[in-house]
Short mmCIF file of C-alpha atoms in Angstrom, two decimals:
data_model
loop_
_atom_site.label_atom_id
_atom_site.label_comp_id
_atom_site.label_asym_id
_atom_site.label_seq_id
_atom_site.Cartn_x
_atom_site.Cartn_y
_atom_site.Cartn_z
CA UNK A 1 0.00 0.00 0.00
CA UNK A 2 1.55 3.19 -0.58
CA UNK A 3 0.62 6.27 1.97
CA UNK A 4 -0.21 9.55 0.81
CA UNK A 5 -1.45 12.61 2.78
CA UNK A 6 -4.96 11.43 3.19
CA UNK A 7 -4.50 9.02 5.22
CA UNK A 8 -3.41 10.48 7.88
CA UNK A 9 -5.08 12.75 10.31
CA UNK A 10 -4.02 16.06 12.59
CA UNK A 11 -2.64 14.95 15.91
CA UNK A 12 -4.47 15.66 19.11
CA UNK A 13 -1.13 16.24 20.52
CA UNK A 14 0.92 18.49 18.05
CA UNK A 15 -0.85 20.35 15.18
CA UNK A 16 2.68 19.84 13.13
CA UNK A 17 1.86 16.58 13.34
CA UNK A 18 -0.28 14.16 11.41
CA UNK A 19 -0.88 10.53 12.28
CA UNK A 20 -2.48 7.17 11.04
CA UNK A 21 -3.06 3.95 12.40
CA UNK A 22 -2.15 0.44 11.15
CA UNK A 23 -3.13 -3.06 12.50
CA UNK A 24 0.86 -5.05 12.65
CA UNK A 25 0.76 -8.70 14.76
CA UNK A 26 -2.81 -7.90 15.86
CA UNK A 27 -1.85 -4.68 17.44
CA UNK A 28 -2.47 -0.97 16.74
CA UNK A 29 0.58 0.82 15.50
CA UNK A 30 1.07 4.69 15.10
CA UNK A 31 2.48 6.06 12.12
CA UNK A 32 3.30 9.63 12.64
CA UNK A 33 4.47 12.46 10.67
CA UNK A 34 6.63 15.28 11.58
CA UNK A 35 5.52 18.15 9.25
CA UNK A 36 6.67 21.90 10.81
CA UNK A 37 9.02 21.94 7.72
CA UNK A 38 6.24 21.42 5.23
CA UNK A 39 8.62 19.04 3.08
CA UNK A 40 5.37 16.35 3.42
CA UNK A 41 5.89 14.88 0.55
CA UNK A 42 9.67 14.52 0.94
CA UNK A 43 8.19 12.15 4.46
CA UNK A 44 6.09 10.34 2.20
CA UNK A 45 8.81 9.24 -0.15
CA UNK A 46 10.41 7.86 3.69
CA UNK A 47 7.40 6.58 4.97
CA UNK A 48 6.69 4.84 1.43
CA UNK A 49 10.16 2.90 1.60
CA UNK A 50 10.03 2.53 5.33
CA UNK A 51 6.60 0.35 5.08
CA UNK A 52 8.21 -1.45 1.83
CA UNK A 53 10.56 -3.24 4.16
CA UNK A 54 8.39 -2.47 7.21
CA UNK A 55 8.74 -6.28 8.68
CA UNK A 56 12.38 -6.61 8.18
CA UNK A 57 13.03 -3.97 9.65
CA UNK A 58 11.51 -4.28 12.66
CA UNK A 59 12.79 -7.71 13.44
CA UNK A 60 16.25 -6.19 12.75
CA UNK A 61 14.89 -3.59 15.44
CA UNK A 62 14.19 -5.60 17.83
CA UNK A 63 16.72 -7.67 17.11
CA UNK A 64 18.86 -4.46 18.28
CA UNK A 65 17.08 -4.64 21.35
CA UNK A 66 17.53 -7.67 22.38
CA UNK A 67 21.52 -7.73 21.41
CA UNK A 68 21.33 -4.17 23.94
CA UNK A 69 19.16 -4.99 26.68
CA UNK A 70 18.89 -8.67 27.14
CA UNK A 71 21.15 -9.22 29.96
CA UNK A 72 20.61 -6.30 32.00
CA UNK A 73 16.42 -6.95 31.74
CA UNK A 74 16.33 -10.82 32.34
CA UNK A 75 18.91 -11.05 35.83
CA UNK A 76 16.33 -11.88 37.62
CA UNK A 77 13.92 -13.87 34.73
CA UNK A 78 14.44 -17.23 33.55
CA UNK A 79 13.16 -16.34 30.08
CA UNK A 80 14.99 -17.36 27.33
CA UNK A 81 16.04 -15.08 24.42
CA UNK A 82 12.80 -15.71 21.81
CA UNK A 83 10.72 -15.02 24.59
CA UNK A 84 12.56 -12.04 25.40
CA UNK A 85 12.12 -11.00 21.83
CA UNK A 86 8.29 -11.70 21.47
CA UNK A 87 7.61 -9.46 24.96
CA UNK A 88 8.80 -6.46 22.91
CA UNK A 89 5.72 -4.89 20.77
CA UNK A 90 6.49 -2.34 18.49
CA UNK A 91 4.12 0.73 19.42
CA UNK A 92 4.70 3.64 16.87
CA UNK A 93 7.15 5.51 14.00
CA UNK A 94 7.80 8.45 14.16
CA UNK A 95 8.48 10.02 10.79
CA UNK A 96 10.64 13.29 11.88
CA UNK A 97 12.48 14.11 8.19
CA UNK A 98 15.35 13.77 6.61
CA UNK A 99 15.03 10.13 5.99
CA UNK A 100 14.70 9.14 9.66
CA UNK A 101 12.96 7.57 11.45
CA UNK A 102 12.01 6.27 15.39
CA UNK A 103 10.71 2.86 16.25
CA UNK A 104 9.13 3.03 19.48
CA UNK A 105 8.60 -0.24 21.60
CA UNK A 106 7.19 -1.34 24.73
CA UNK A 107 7.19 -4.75 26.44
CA UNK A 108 5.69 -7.12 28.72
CA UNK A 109 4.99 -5.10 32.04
CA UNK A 110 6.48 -7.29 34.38
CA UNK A 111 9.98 -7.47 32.89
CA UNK A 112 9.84 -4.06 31.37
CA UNK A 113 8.00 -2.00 33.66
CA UNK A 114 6.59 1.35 32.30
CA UNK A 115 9.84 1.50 30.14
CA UNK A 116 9.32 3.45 26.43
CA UNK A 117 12.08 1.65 24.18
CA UNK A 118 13.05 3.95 21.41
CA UNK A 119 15.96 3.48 18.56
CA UNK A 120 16.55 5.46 15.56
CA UNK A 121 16.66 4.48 12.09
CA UNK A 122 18.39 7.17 9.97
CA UNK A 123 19.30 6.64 5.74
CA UNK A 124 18.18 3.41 6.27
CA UNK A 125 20.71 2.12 8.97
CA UNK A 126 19.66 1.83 12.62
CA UNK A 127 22.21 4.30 15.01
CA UNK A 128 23.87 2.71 17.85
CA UNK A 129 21.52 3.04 21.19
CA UNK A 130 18.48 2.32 22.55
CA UNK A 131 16.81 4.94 24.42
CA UNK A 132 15.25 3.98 27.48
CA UNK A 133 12.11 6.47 28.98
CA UNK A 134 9.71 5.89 31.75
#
């Protein structure tokens, strides 16, 4: 499917911002658009070949994640790896410009607490670093 402006709507949160939802693994996923430059259509052309290799990528994201934050989360759990990997959901993009991108994840409560996992996916190549909010 390829996205153009329509379907996505204003934010409630930031009128620079314009948003959709999509159904991925049974669960809602937000695709938002950064748009104070007004290069939209620039995004688009992001978003476009973002959602081409949408699945790929975010197994390589969590993938990331896992490689990152594995150890330090499971001390205490006796969870292996894969299930490590299917506790983290991917909850929105983040379209910001300049052919980047943020994949924003959350996981199972009880090993993850309120924790916001966030990495960064610029020109294609996911940066170093997970950012860790909550």
């Amino acid at each position: 499917m390829k996205y153009t402006a329509e379907h996505f709507i204003p934010s409630e949160y930031d009128e620079q911002t314009i948003e959709c939802i999509i159904d991925f693994q049974d669960q809602p996923v937000i695709l938002s658009i950064y748009n104070g430059d007004d290069n939209l259509e620039d995004i688009l052309v992001d978003v476009n070949k973002t959602m081409e290799d949408f699945e790929h990528l975010n197994k390589r994201g969590v993938r990331l994640i896992t490689d990152e934050l594995f150890d330090a989360y499971t001390k205490k759990s006796a969870i292996t790896e894969e299930e490590f990997m299917e506790d983290i959901k991917l909850v929105s993009l983040y379209f910001t410009g300049d052919q980047e991108v943020e994949f924003t994840y959350e996981g199972n409560k009880e090993l993850f607490g309120e924790h916001i996992l966030t990495i960064s996916l610029v020109e294609g190549h996911f940066e170093d670093g997970v950012a860790i909010d909550g």
